[in-house]
mmCIF file of C-alpha atoms and ligand atoms in Angstrom:
data_model
loop_
_atom_site.group_PDB
_atom_site.id
_atom_site.type_symbol
_atom_site.label_atom_id
_atom_site.label_comp_id
_atom_site.label_asym_id
_atom_site.label_seq_id
_atom_site.Cartn_x
_atom_site.Cartn_y
_atom_site.Cartn_z
ATOM 1 C CA MET A 27 5.628 31.302 22.183
ATOM 2 C CA ILE A 28 9.351 31.429 22.923
ATOM 3 C CA THR A 29 10.521 34.959 22.177
ATOM 4 C CA THR A 30 14.066 36.077 21.547
ATOM 5 C CA LYS A 31 15.749 39.438 21.264
ATOM 6 C CA PHE A 32 16.313 38.789 17.542
ATOM 7 C CA ARG A 33 14.072 40.160 14.819
ATOM 8 C CA SER A 34 14.714 37.829 11.928
ATOM 9 C CA ILE A 35 14.809 34.115 11.322
ATOM 10 C CA ASP A 36 18.283 34.516 9.751
ATOM 11 C CA THR A 37 19.700 35.674 13.095
ATOM 12 C CA GLU A 38 17.623 33.193 15.081
ATOM 13 C CA ALA A 39 18.830 30.263 12.964
ATOM 14 C CA VAL A 40 22.383 31.137 13.995
ATOM 15 C CA HIS A 41 21.937 32.309 17.594
ATOM 16 C CA ALA A 42 18.579 31.280 19.084
ATOM 17 C CA GLY A 43 18.552 28.603 21.748
ATOM 18 C CA GLU A 44 22.348 28.342 21.974
ATOM 19 C CA PRO A 45 23.625 27.503 25.469
ATOM 20 C CA SER A 46 24.412 30.463 27.648
ATOM 21 C CA PRO A 47 27.070 30.516 28.950
ATOM 22 C CA ARG A 48 28.724 28.581 26.101
ATOM 23 C CA ILE A 49 29.651 25.070 27.256
ATOM 24 C CA GLY A 50 33.404 25.053 28.025
ATOM 25 C CA GLY A 51 33.585 28.288 26.050
ATOM 26 C CA ALA A 52 32.952 26.410 22.799
ATOM 27 C CA VAL A 53 31.453 28.589 20.066
ATOM 28 C CA ALA A 54 30.188 25.567 18.129
ATOM 29 C CA MET A 55 27.952 23.231 20.111
ATOM 30 C CA PRO A 56 30.043 20.231 21.259
ATOM 31 C CA ILE A 57 28.761 16.699 20.682
ATOM 32 C CA PHE A 58 27.773 14.967 23.917
ATOM 33 C CA GLN A 59 28.459 11.421 22.765
ATOM 34 C CA SER A 60 27.416 9.948 26.093
ATOM 35 C CA ALA A 61 24.508 7.573 26.555
ATOM 36 C CA THR A 62 24.029 8.467 30.193
ATOM 37 C CA PHE A 63 24.746 11.323 32.589
ATOM 38 C CA LEU A 64 25.340 11.614 36.345
ATOM 39 C CA TRP A 65 22.144 11.093 38.335
ATOM 40 C CA GLU A 66 21.424 14.320 40.167
ATOM 41 C CA GLY A 67 18.446 13.170 42.223
ATOM 42 C CA GLU A 68 15.815 13.368 39.433
ATOM 43 C CA THR A 69 12.629 11.732 40.693
ATOM 44 C CA ASP A 70 10.751 11.468 37.356
ATOM 45 C CA TYR A 71 11.820 8.732 34.910
ATOM 46 C CA HIS A 72 11.478 11.138 31.956
ATOM 47 C CA GLU A 73 13.802 13.651 33.632
ATOM 48 C CA THR A 74 16.596 11.112 34.180
ATOM 49 C CA ARG A 75 19.436 12.155 31.930
ATOM 50 C CA TYR A 76 19.747 9.382 29.366
ATOM 51 C CA VAL A 77 20.157 9.637 25.617
ATOM 52 C CA ARG A 78 16.892 7.887 24.661
ATOM 53 C CA LEU A 79 14.963 10.346 26.812
ATOM 54 C CA ASN A 80 15.933 13.113 24.363
ATOM 55 C CA ASN A 81 17.403 15.343 27.048
ATOM 56 C CA THR A 82 21.122 15.626 26.328
ATOM 57 C CA PRO A 83 22.477 19.141 25.707
ATOM 58 C CA ASN A 84 22.443 18.321 21.961
ATOM 59 C CA HIS A 85 18.697 17.622 22.087
ATOM 60 C CA GLU A 86 17.893 20.580 24.278
ATOM 61 C CA VAL A 87 19.570 23.158 22.055
ATOM 62 C CA LEU A 88 17.564 21.841 19.102
ATOM 63 C CA HIS A 89 14.305 21.901 21.059
ATOM 64 C CA ARG A 90 14.842 25.584 21.864
ATOM 65 C CA LYS A 91 15.956 26.570 18.364
ATOM 66 C CA LEU A 92 13.143 24.712 16.566
ATOM 67 C CA ALA A 93 10.485 26.296 18.793
ATOM 68 C CA VAL A 94 11.900 29.767 18.154
ATOM 69 C CA LEU A 95 12.109 29.289 14.389
ATOM 70 C CA GLU A 96 8.411 28.426 14.193
ATOM 71 C CA ARG A 97 7.333 30.989 16.820
ATOM 72 C CA ALA A 98 5.923 28.074 18.801
ATOM 73 C CA GLU A 99 5.923 27.185 22.496
ATOM 74 C CA ALA A 100 7.891 23.937 22.451
ATOM 75 C CA ALA A 101 9.593 21.375 20.215
ATOM 76 C CA LEU A 102 11.042 17.874 20.194
ATOM 77 C CA VAL A 103 13.589 16.437 17.863
ATOM 78 C CA THR A 104 13.084 12.864 16.613
ATOM 79 C CA SER A 105 15.028 10.166 14.776
ATOM 80 C CA SER A 106 13.239 10.740 11.447
ATOM 81 C CA GLY A 107 10.277 12.533 9.944
ATOM 82 C CA MET A 108 8.241 9.338 10.199
ATOM 83 C CA ALA A 109 9.136 9.060 13.921
ATOM 84 C CA ALA A 110 7.711 12.576 14.359
ATOM 85 C CA ILE A 111 4.557 11.779 12.376
ATOM 86 C CA THR A 112 3.819 8.386 13.924
ATOM 87 C CA THR A 113 4.531 9.582 17.481
ATOM 88 C CA THR A 114 2.286 12.599 16.948
ATOM 89 C CA LEU A 115 -0.648 10.629 15.560
ATOM 90 C CA LEU A 116 -0.352 7.823 18.133
ATOM 91 C CA GLY A 117 -0.121 10.410 20.896
ATOM 92 C CA VAL A 118 -3.004 12.643 19.799
ATOM 93 C CA LEU A 119 -5.380 9.769 18.996
ATOM 94 C CA ARG A 120 -6.620 7.025 21.305
ATOM 95 C CA SER A 121 -8.037 3.653 20.379
ATOM 96 C CA GLY A 122 -11.451 4.259 18.775
ATOM 97 C CA ASP A 123 -10.531 7.717 17.452
ATOM 98 C CA HIS A 124 -10.687 8.986 13.882
ATOM 99 C CA VAL A 125 -8.524 11.470 11.967
ATOM 100 C CA LEU A 126 -9.157 13.479 8.795
ATOM 101 C CA ALA A 127 -6.121 13.636 6.516
ATOM 102 C CA LEU A 128 -5.318 15.204 3.183
ATOM 103 C CA ASP A 129 -5.883 12.754 0.349
ATOM 104 C CA CYS A 130 -2.359 13.056 -1.108
ATOM 105 C CA PRO A 131 0.043 12.873 1.856
ATOM 106 C CA TYR A 132 3.699 11.801 1.694
ATOM 107 C CA GLY A 133 3.758 8.070 0.775
ATOM 108 C CA GLY A 134 5.111 6.923 4.148
ATOM 109 C CA THR A 135 2.417 8.880 5.985
ATOM 110 C CA ARG A 136 -0.248 7.397 3.717
ATOM 111 C CA GLY A 137 1.093 3.880 4.388
ATOM 112 C CA PHE A 138 0.960 4.462 8.153
ATOM 113 C CA LEU A 139 -2.579 5.880 8.017
ATOM 114 C CA VAL A 140 -3.898 3.061 5.830
ATOM 115 C CA ASP A 141 -1.902 0.025 6.999
ATOM 116 C CA ASP A 142 -0.997 0.672 10.620
ATOM 117 C CA LEU A 143 -3.570 2.950 12.291
ATOM 118 C CA PRO A 144 -6.365 0.348 12.089
ATOM 119 C CA ARG A 145 -4.203 -2.094 14.082
ATOM 120 C CA PHE A 146 -4.379 0.400 16.973
ATOM 121 C CA GLY A 147 -8.176 0.718 16.640
ATOM 122 C CA MET A 148 -7.843 4.134 14.961
ATOM 123 C CA SER A 149 -9.221 5.150 11.581
ATOM 124 C CA CYS A 150 -8.645 7.783 8.927
ATOM 125 C CA THR A 151 -10.727 9.405 6.198
ATOM 126 C CA PHE A 152 -8.927 11.130 3.338
ATOM 127 C CA VAL A 153 -10.340 14.544 2.421
ATOM 128 C CA ASP A 154 -9.713 17.154 -0.257
ATOM 129 C CA PRO A 155 -7.210 19.614 1.297
ATOM 130 C CA VAL A 156 -8.829 22.602 -0.410
ATOM 131 C CA ASP A 157 -12.501 21.703 0.074
ATOM 132 C CA ARG A 158 -13.786 22.444 3.564
ATOM 133 C CA ALA A 159 -17.157 20.893 2.718
ATOM 134 C CA SER A 160 -15.384 17.521 2.331
ATOM 135 C CA TRP A 161 -14.000 17.854 5.870
ATOM 136 C CA THR A 162 -17.439 18.579 7.298
ATOM 137 C CA ALA A 163 -18.948 15.661 5.400
ATOM 138 C CA ALA A 164 -16.283 13.279 6.791
ATOM 139 C CA LEU A 165 -16.426 14.539 10.401
ATOM 140 C CA ARG A 166 -17.572 11.957 12.960
ATOM 141 C CA ASP A 167 -18.307 12.051 16.683
ATOM 142 C CA ASN A 168 -14.961 10.321 17.285
ATOM 143 C CA THR A 169 -12.868 12.633 15.017
ATOM 144 C CA ARG A 170 -10.010 13.980 17.131
ATOM 145 C CA ALA A 171 -7.589 15.536 14.632
ATOM 146 C CA ILE A 172 -7.130 16.966 11.155
ATOM 147 C CA TYR A 173 -3.795 16.351 9.391
ATOM 148 C CA MET A 174 -2.492 18.434 6.472
ATOM 149 C CA GLU A 175 0.762 19.268 4.660
ATOM 150 C CA SER A 176 1.566 22.946 4.133
ATOM 151 C CA ILE A 177 2.572 22.220 0.520
ATOM 152 C CA THR A 178 1.368 18.882 -0.759
ATOM 153 C CA ASN A 179 3.599 16.262 -2.300
ATOM 154 C CA PRO A 180 3.978 15.798 -5.246
ATOM 155 C CA LEU A 181 1.417 18.231 -6.720
ATOM 156 C CA MET A 182 2.468 21.292 -4.701
ATOM 157 C CA GLN A 183 -1.069 22.287 -3.743
ATOM 158 C CA VAL A 184 -1.496 24.697 -0.851
ATOM 159 C CA PRO A 185 -4.368 23.574 1.398
ATOM 160 C CA ASP A 186 -6.751 26.101 2.862
ATOM 161 C CA LEU A 187 -4.568 26.274 5.989
ATOM 162 C CA ARG A 188 -6.468 29.047 7.768
ATOM 163 C CA ALA A 189 -9.705 27.148 7.239
ATOM 164 C CA VAL A 190 -8.059 24.029 8.750
ATOM 165 C CA VAL A 191 -7.281 25.960 11.945
ATOM 166 C CA ASP A 192 -10.834 27.438 12.093
ATOM 167 C CA PHE A 193 -12.346 24.024 11.441
ATOM 168 C CA ALA A 194 -10.245 22.359 14.155
ATOM 169 C CA ARG A 195 -11.180 25.055 16.675
ATOM 170 C CA ALA A 196 -14.863 24.918 15.785
ATOM 171 C CA HIS A 197 -14.918 21.155 16.321
ATOM 172 C CA GLU A 198 -12.434 21.060 19.219
ATOM 173 C CA ILE A 199 -10.032 18.739 17.403
ATOM 174 C CA VAL A 200 -6.247 18.958 17.070
ATOM 175 C CA SER A 201 -4.799 20.600 13.927
ATOM 176 C CA ILE A 202 -1.537 19.060 12.668
ATOM 177 C CA VAL A 203 0.474 20.106 9.621
ATOM 178 C CA ASP A 204 3.558 18.567 8.025
ATOM 179 C CA ASN A 205 5.619 21.689 7.329
ATOM 180 C CA THR A 206 8.586 19.909 5.711
ATOM 181 C CA PHE A 207 8.191 21.401 2.215
ATOM 182 C CA ALA A 208 7.676 25.006 3.320
ATOM 183 C CA SER A 209 10.247 24.987 6.149
ATOM 184 C CA PRO A 210 10.017 27.560 8.969
ATOM 185 C CA VAL A 211 11.610 30.130 6.663
ATOM 186 C CA ASN A 212 8.539 30.230 4.421
ATOM 187 C CA PHE A 213 5.759 29.298 6.844
ATOM 188 C CA ARG A 214 5.365 29.098 10.606
ATOM 189 C CA PRO A 215 2.160 27.137 11.354
ATOM 190 C CA ALA A 216 1.894 28.299 14.990
ATOM 191 C CA GLU A 217 1.561 31.898 13.775
ATOM 192 C CA ILE A 218 -1.833 31.119 12.239
ATOM 193 C CA GLY A 219 -2.891 28.907 15.151
ATOM 194 C CA PHE A 220 -1.912 25.335 14.233
ATOM 195 C CA ASP A 221 -1.633 23.136 17.329
ATOM 196 C CA LEU A 222 1.263 21.028 16.033
ATOM 197 C CA SER A 223 3.627 20.870 13.098
ATOM 198 C CA VAL A 224 5.835 17.957 12.129
ATOM 199 C CA HIS A 225 8.943 17.899 9.944
ATOM 200 C CA SER A 226 11.231 15.550 8.183
ATOM 201 C CA GLY A 227 14.464 17.155 9.390
ATOM 202 C CA THR A 228 16.175 14.935 6.819
ATOM 203 C CA LYS A 229 15.162 17.617 4.291
ATOM 204 C CA TYR A 230 15.493 21.418 4.541
ATOM 205 C CA LEU A 231 16.214 21.638 8.284
ATOM 206 C CA ASN A 232 19.434 19.648 7.879
ATOM 207 C CA GLY A 233 19.849 20.538 4.222
ATOM 208 C CA HIS A 234 22.902 18.400 3.450
ATOM 209 C CA THR A 235 21.404 14.963 2.720
ATOM 210 C CA ASP A 236 23.574 13.279 5.340
ATOM 211 C CA ILE A 237 21.235 12.305 8.212
ATOM 212 C CA ALA A 238 17.678 11.209 9.031
ATOM 213 C CA ALA A 239 15.919 13.434 11.559
ATOM 214 C CA GLY A 240 12.510 14.806 12.446
ATOM 215 C CA ALA A 241 10.765 17.356 14.612
ATOM 216 C CA ILE A 242 7.487 17.927 16.434
ATOM 217 C CA ILE A 243 6.750 21.586 17.164
ATOM 218 C CA GLY A 244 3.762 23.340 18.719
ATOM 219 C CA ARG A 245 1.688 24.001 21.811
ATOM 220 C CA ARG A 246 3.563 23.128 24.983
ATOM 221 C CA GLU A 247 0.729 21.144 26.502
ATOM 222 C CA LEU A 248 0.606 18.848 23.455
ATOM 223 C CA VAL A 249 4.376 18.578 23.050
ATOM 224 C CA ASP A 250 4.668 17.677 26.752
ATOM 225 C CA ARG A 251 2.043 14.983 26.222
ATOM 226 C CA LEU A 252 3.995 13.544 23.263
ATOM 227 C CA ARG A 253 7.388 13.560 24.960
ATOM 228 C CA PRO A 254 6.877 10.440 27.187
ATOM 229 C CA LEU A 255 5.439 8.560 24.216
ATOM 230 C CA LEU A 256 8.473 9.465 22.093
ATOM 231 C CA ASN A 257 10.666 8.251 24.970
ATOM 232 C CA HIS A 258 8.773 4.951 25.091
ATOM 233 C CA LEU A 259 8.693 4.411 21.333
ATOM 234 C CA GLY A 260 12.401 5.184 21.223
ATOM 235 C CA GLY A 261 12.494 7.528 18.224
ATOM 236 C CA THR A 262 15.574 9.295 19.578
ATOM 237 C CA LEU A 263 18.005 11.302 17.473
ATOM 238 C CA ASP A 264 21.608 10.260 18.111
ATOM 239 C CA PRO A 265 23.771 13.124 19.482
ATOM 240 C CA HIS A 266 26.032 13.067 16.450
ATOM 241 C CA ALA A 267 23.012 13.437 14.152
ATOM 242 C CA CYS A 268 21.763 16.215 16.510
ATOM 243 C CA PHE A 269 25.051 17.995 15.882
ATOM 244 C CA LEU A 270 24.699 17.697 12.095
ATOM 245 C CA LEU A 271 21.081 18.853 12.194
ATOM 246 C CA HIS A 272 22.063 21.796 14.368
ATOM 247 C CA ARG A 273 24.935 22.747 12.077
ATOM 248 C CA GLY A 274 22.684 22.511 9.020
ATOM 249 C CA MET A 275 19.970 24.660 10.623
ATOM 250 C CA LYS A 276 22.340 27.587 10.988
ATOM 251 C CA THR A 277 22.262 28.115 7.207
ATOM 252 C CA LEU A 278 18.562 27.281 6.834
ATOM 253 C CA ALA A 279 17.427 30.792 5.910
ATOM 254 C CA LEU A 280 20.260 31.329 3.419
ATOM 255 C CA ARG A 281 19.632 28.031 1.695
ATOM 256 C CA VAL A 282 15.853 28.239 1.575
ATOM 257 C CA ARG A 283 15.801 31.801 0.200
ATOM 258 C CA ARG A 284 18.200 30.759 -2.557
ATOM 259 C CA GLN A 285 16.072 27.681 -3.267
ATOM 260 C CA ASN A 286 12.879 29.799 -3.374
ATOM 261 C CA ASP A 287 14.450 32.096 -5.976
ATOM 262 C CA SER A 288 15.966 29.340 -8.079
ATOM 263 C CA ALA A 289 12.812 27.179 -8.051
ATOM 264 C CA GLY A 290 10.771 30.189 -9.189
ATOM 265 C CA ARG A 291 13.124 30.689 -12.121
ATOM 266 C CA VAL A 292 13.135 26.998 -13.034
ATOM 267 C CA ALA A 293 9.312 26.876 -12.796
ATOM 268 C CA ARG A 294 8.924 29.867 -15.150
ATOM 269 C CA PHE A 295 11.412 28.327 -17.590
ATOM 270 C CA LEU A 296 9.570 24.992 -17.601
ATOM 271 C CA GLU A 297 6.151 26.628 -17.964
ATOM 272 C CA ARG A 298 7.264 28.203 -21.241
ATOM 273 C CA HIS A 299 8.948 25.032 -22.577
ATOM 274 C CA PRO A 300 7.081 23.330 -25.463
ATOM 275 C CA ALA A 301 7.759 19.781 -24.142
ATOM 276 C CA ILE A 302 6.037 20.486 -20.806
ATOM 277 C CA SER A 303 2.264 20.206 -20.316
ATOM 278 C CA VAL A 304 1.932 21.476 -16.745
ATOM 279 C CA VAL A 305 4.142 22.865 -13.980
ATOM 280 C CA ASN A 306 3.041 22.603 -10.341
ATOM 281 C CA TYR A 307 4.631 25.352 -8.258
ATOM 282 C CA PRO A 308 2.820 27.591 -5.739
ATOM 283 C CA GLY A 309 4.766 30.620 -6.986
ATOM 284 C CA LEU A 310 3.185 30.432 -10.445
ATOM 285 C CA PRO A 311 -0.037 32.431 -10.919
ATOM 286 C CA SER A 312 -1.381 29.349 -12.760
ATOM 287 C CA ASN A 313 -1.180 27.286 -9.523
ATOM 288 C CA SER A 314 -4.513 26.803 -7.741
ATOM 289 C CA GLY A 315 -2.870 27.623 -4.397
ATOM 290 C CA HIS A 316 -1.012 30.724 -5.580
ATOM 291 C CA ALA A 317 -3.250 33.250 -3.805
ATOM 292 C CA ARG A 318 -3.177 31.291 -0.539
ATOM 293 C CA ALA A 319 0.598 30.812 -0.763
ATOM 294 C CA SER A 320 1.091 34.545 -1.409
ATOM 295 C CA GLU A 321 -0.990 35.398 1.643
ATOM 296 C CA LEU A 322 0.457 32.794 4.051
ATOM 297 C CA PHE A 323 4.053 32.192 2.984
ATOM 298 C CA ASP A 324 7.212 34.288 2.898
ATOM 299 C CA GLY A 325 8.438 32.278 -0.123
ATOM 300 C CA TYR A 326 7.077 29.606 -2.435
ATOM 301 C CA GLY A 327 9.645 26.933 -1.655
ATOM 302 C CA GLY A 328 12.219 24.930 -3.582
ATOM 303 C CA MET A 329 9.975 22.061 -4.717
ATOM 304 C CA LEU A 330 8.171 21.764 -8.031
ATOM 305 C CA SER A 331 6.713 19.037 -10.225
ATOM 306 C CA PHE A 332 5.846 18.937 -13.903
ATOM 307 C CA ASP A 333 4.425 16.690 -16.582
ATOM 308 C CA LEU A 334 5.656 16.076 -20.112
ATOM 309 C CA ILE A 335 3.520 16.186 -23.241
ATOM 310 C CA ASP A 336 5.112 12.963 -24.556
ATOM 311 C CA GLY A 337 4.463 11.073 -21.339
ATOM 312 C CA LEU A 338 6.510 8.385 -19.651
ATOM 313 C CA PRO A 339 9.169 7.828 -22.384
ATOM 314 C CA ALA A 340 9.918 11.551 -22.364
ATOM 315 C CA ALA A 341 10.105 11.613 -18.543
ATOM 316 C CA ASP A 342 12.501 8.659 -18.536
ATOM 317 C CA ARG A 343 14.652 10.319 -21.235
ATOM 318 C CA LEU A 344 14.815 13.484 -19.158
ATOM 319 C CA LEU A 345 15.965 11.576 -16.062
ATOM 320 C CA ASP A 346 18.574 9.786 -18.184
ATOM 321 C CA HIS A 347 19.982 13.004 -19.590
ATOM 322 C CA VAL A 348 20.106 15.533 -16.755
ATOM 323 C CA THR A 349 23.624 15.939 -15.388
ATOM 324 C CA ILE A 350 23.165 18.355 -12.472
ATOM 325 C CA PRO A 351 20.061 17.054 -10.647
ATOM 326 C CA ILE A 352 20.711 13.632 -9.153
ATOM 327 C CA VAL A 353 18.064 10.971 -9.726
ATOM 328 C CA ALA A 354 17.172 10.065 -6.148
ATOM 329 C CA VAL A 355 14.317 10.245 -3.649
ATOM 330 C CA SER A 356 14.277 12.854 -0.867
ATOM 331 C CA LEU A 357 14.491 16.618 -1.147
ATOM 332 C CA GLY A 358 15.531 19.830 0.514
ATOM 333 C CA GLY A 359 19.302 19.351 0.282
ATOM 334 C CA VAL A 360 21.954 21.569 -1.261
ATOM 335 C CA GLU A 361 22.004 19.372 -4.388
ATOM 336 C CA SER A 362 19.084 19.241 -6.817
ATOM 337 C CA LEU A 363 17.269 15.890 -6.820
ATOM 338 C CA ILE A 364 14.882 14.659 -9.501
ATOM 339 C CA ILE A 365 12.509 11.663 -9.393
ATOM 340 C CA ARG A 366 9.257 10.216 -10.767
ATOM 341 C CA PRO A 367 6.925 9.966 -7.724
ATOM 342 C CA ALA A 368 4.761 7.266 -9.391
ATOM 343 C CA ALA A 369 7.818 4.993 -9.339
ATOM 344 C CA THR A 370 8.868 5.798 -5.766
ATOM 345 C CA ALA A 371 6.776 7.299 -2.940
ATOM 346 C CA TYR A 372 3.518 6.468 -4.787
ATOM 347 C CA ALA A 373 4.605 3.040 -6.028
ATOM 348 C CA ASN A 374 2.428 1.320 -3.406
ATOM 349 C CA VAL A 375 -0.698 3.338 -4.248
ATOM 350 C CA PRO A 376 -2.960 1.427 -6.670
ATOM 351 C CA PRO A 377 -2.622 2.899 -10.236
ATOM 352 C CA ASP A 378 -6.303 3.982 -10.417
ATOM 353 C CA GLU A 379 -6.045 5.837 -7.118
ATOM 354 C CA ARG A 380 -2.743 7.386 -8.234
ATOM 355 C CA ARG A 381 -4.318 8.699 -11.418
ATOM 356 C CA ARG A 382 -7.363 10.006 -9.510
ATOM 357 C CA LEU A 383 -4.959 11.997 -7.325
ATOM 358 C CA GLY A 384 -3.250 13.416 -10.423
ATOM 359 C CA VAL A 385 0.033 11.538 -9.935
ATOM 360 C CA THR A 386 0.606 10.412 -13.539
ATOM 361 C CA ASP A 387 3.378 7.984 -14.474
ATOM 362 C CA SER A 388 5.221 10.811 -16.260
ATOM 363 C CA LEU A 389 5.005 13.359 -13.423
ATOM 364 C CA VAL A 390 8.532 14.480 -12.505
ATOM 365 C CA ARG A 391 9.390 16.062 -9.149
ATOM 366 C CA LEU A 392 12.363 18.364 -8.798
ATOM 367 C CA SER A 393 13.909 19.500 -5.525
ATOM 368 C CA VAL A 394 15.900 22.571 -6.497
ATOM 369 C CA GLY A 395 19.258 22.818 -4.735
ATOM 370 C CA ILE A 396 21.617 25.727 -4.275
ATOM 371 C CA GLU A 397 23.485 25.319 -7.574
ATOM 372 C CA ASP A 398 23.679 28.219 -10.041
ATOM 373 C CA PRO A 399 20.099 28.485 -11.373
ATOM 374 C CA ASP A 400 21.306 29.424 -14.874
ATOM 375 C CA GLU A 401 23.391 26.267 -15.059
ATOM 376 C CA LEU A 402 20.486 24.210 -13.753
ATOM 377 C CA ILE A 403 18.133 25.658 -16.378
ATOM 378 C CA GLU A 404 20.678 25.056 -19.139
ATOM 379 C CA ASP A 405 21.020 21.457 -18.001
ATOM 380 C CA LEU A 406 17.239 20.937 -18.017
ATOM 381 C CA ARG A 407 16.947 22.621 -21.435
ATOM 382 C CA ALA A 408 19.615 20.317 -22.895
ATOM 383 C CA ALA A 409 18.069 17.193 -21.338
ATOM 384 C CA LEU A 410 14.568 18.124 -22.576
HETATM 385 C C1 PLP B 520 6.602 15.721 3.382
HETATM 386 C C2 PLP B 520 7.342 14.608 4.057
HETATM 387 N N1 PLP B 520 7.057 14.310 5.333
HETATM 388 C C3 PLP B 520 7.685 13.322 5.981
HETATM 389 C C4 PLP B 520 8.642 12.553 5.366
HETATM 390 C C5 PLP B 520 9.305 11.430 6.124
HETATM 391 O O1 PLP B 520 10.547 11.850 6.555
HETATM 392 P P1 PLP B 520 11.772 10.863 6.941
HETATM 393 O O2 PLP B 520 12.205 10.201 5.679
HETATM 394 O O3 PLP B 520 12.776 11.770 7.560
HETATM 395 O O4 PLP B 520 11.217 9.868 7.909
HETATM 396 C C6 PLP B 520 8.985 12.828 4.042
HETATM 397 C C7 PLP B 520 10.033 12.027 3.370
HETATM 398 O O5 PLP B 520 10.259 12.132 2.184
HETATM 399 C C8 PLP B 520 8.307 13.885 3.360
HETATM 400 O O6 PLP B 520 8.573 14.168 2.079
#
């Protein structure tokens, strides 16, 4: 674990990992918009200073800060969340290997597991994220990893994350968690023993909906193993995007705490509204993962989903009438975003499978931004 002299994630988000001494005296990290750097006798290809090798000063400051924020040993920044996820899975697994994965992952992750892994001779079995017995039943001699999300999308379940770590240790397999929804402010996977976490930095880490980025964070030995593969696959974050990610991360704790509070208020409002049949939010006592979230997380996050009693026409009317949340995919930015997952990330999942997973056509997902929560609630009330 990288330790700092700071006590809280608020201070670390601002100061941890910054260059010392400051480069050219600059208080804000300058952008090193240079593809290549003077050769200083490096003898290892991966140490040569070249932008695709993820080793410019803009990459290195992010690697240090990300590791600190999750109390982990090491981190890598990538060109997108999917670059982080695909590099991690391709690096942890070898041809012939098998992975257990939660049965309701982010749509892009699901597509990769189902459509692409088999082409590399790797296979996946989907398991119930809260039922350890289903993991044991699916375990094979060639299982090398278990893959979870700290809060699942779009139903906001909280997997039995401690059990995942125990299970991985007992069977000597690698534990991986997508920590995008929780963010390091609410949950730090390394603290409970996860080997690796992955992020879409496009979401909370950047927080301003203006770049694609990703991160791989965890045990140094594994991160070091993934680094050459990332270099070969080429999932590099451009220095200018590094700068924007870095700038966004400085306000991460402020934003996420506000979003935790506002989402809690919106969830309680929706739960009492007569047009709503169910609200999925880990902060609600009615949520199946509430006890686990209360034990593991410092906050319940800014993401929630809900269903409407009058089904799809009512969901469509709501999306037509809201004026503050923007109807768009993605999440974790300063602006609230609203979407029907069945029409977007789950559009490629066969309808029967979608329904089995609980993703109805009228399910609405809301990423709560940093707007005034009273105004947001008023807007939702009027649209409903
Ligand atoms: C939980 C989760 N993980 C990963 C991703 C992929 O991230 P990116 O779009 O940055 O590749 C997403 C994107 O929505 C996501 O929601």
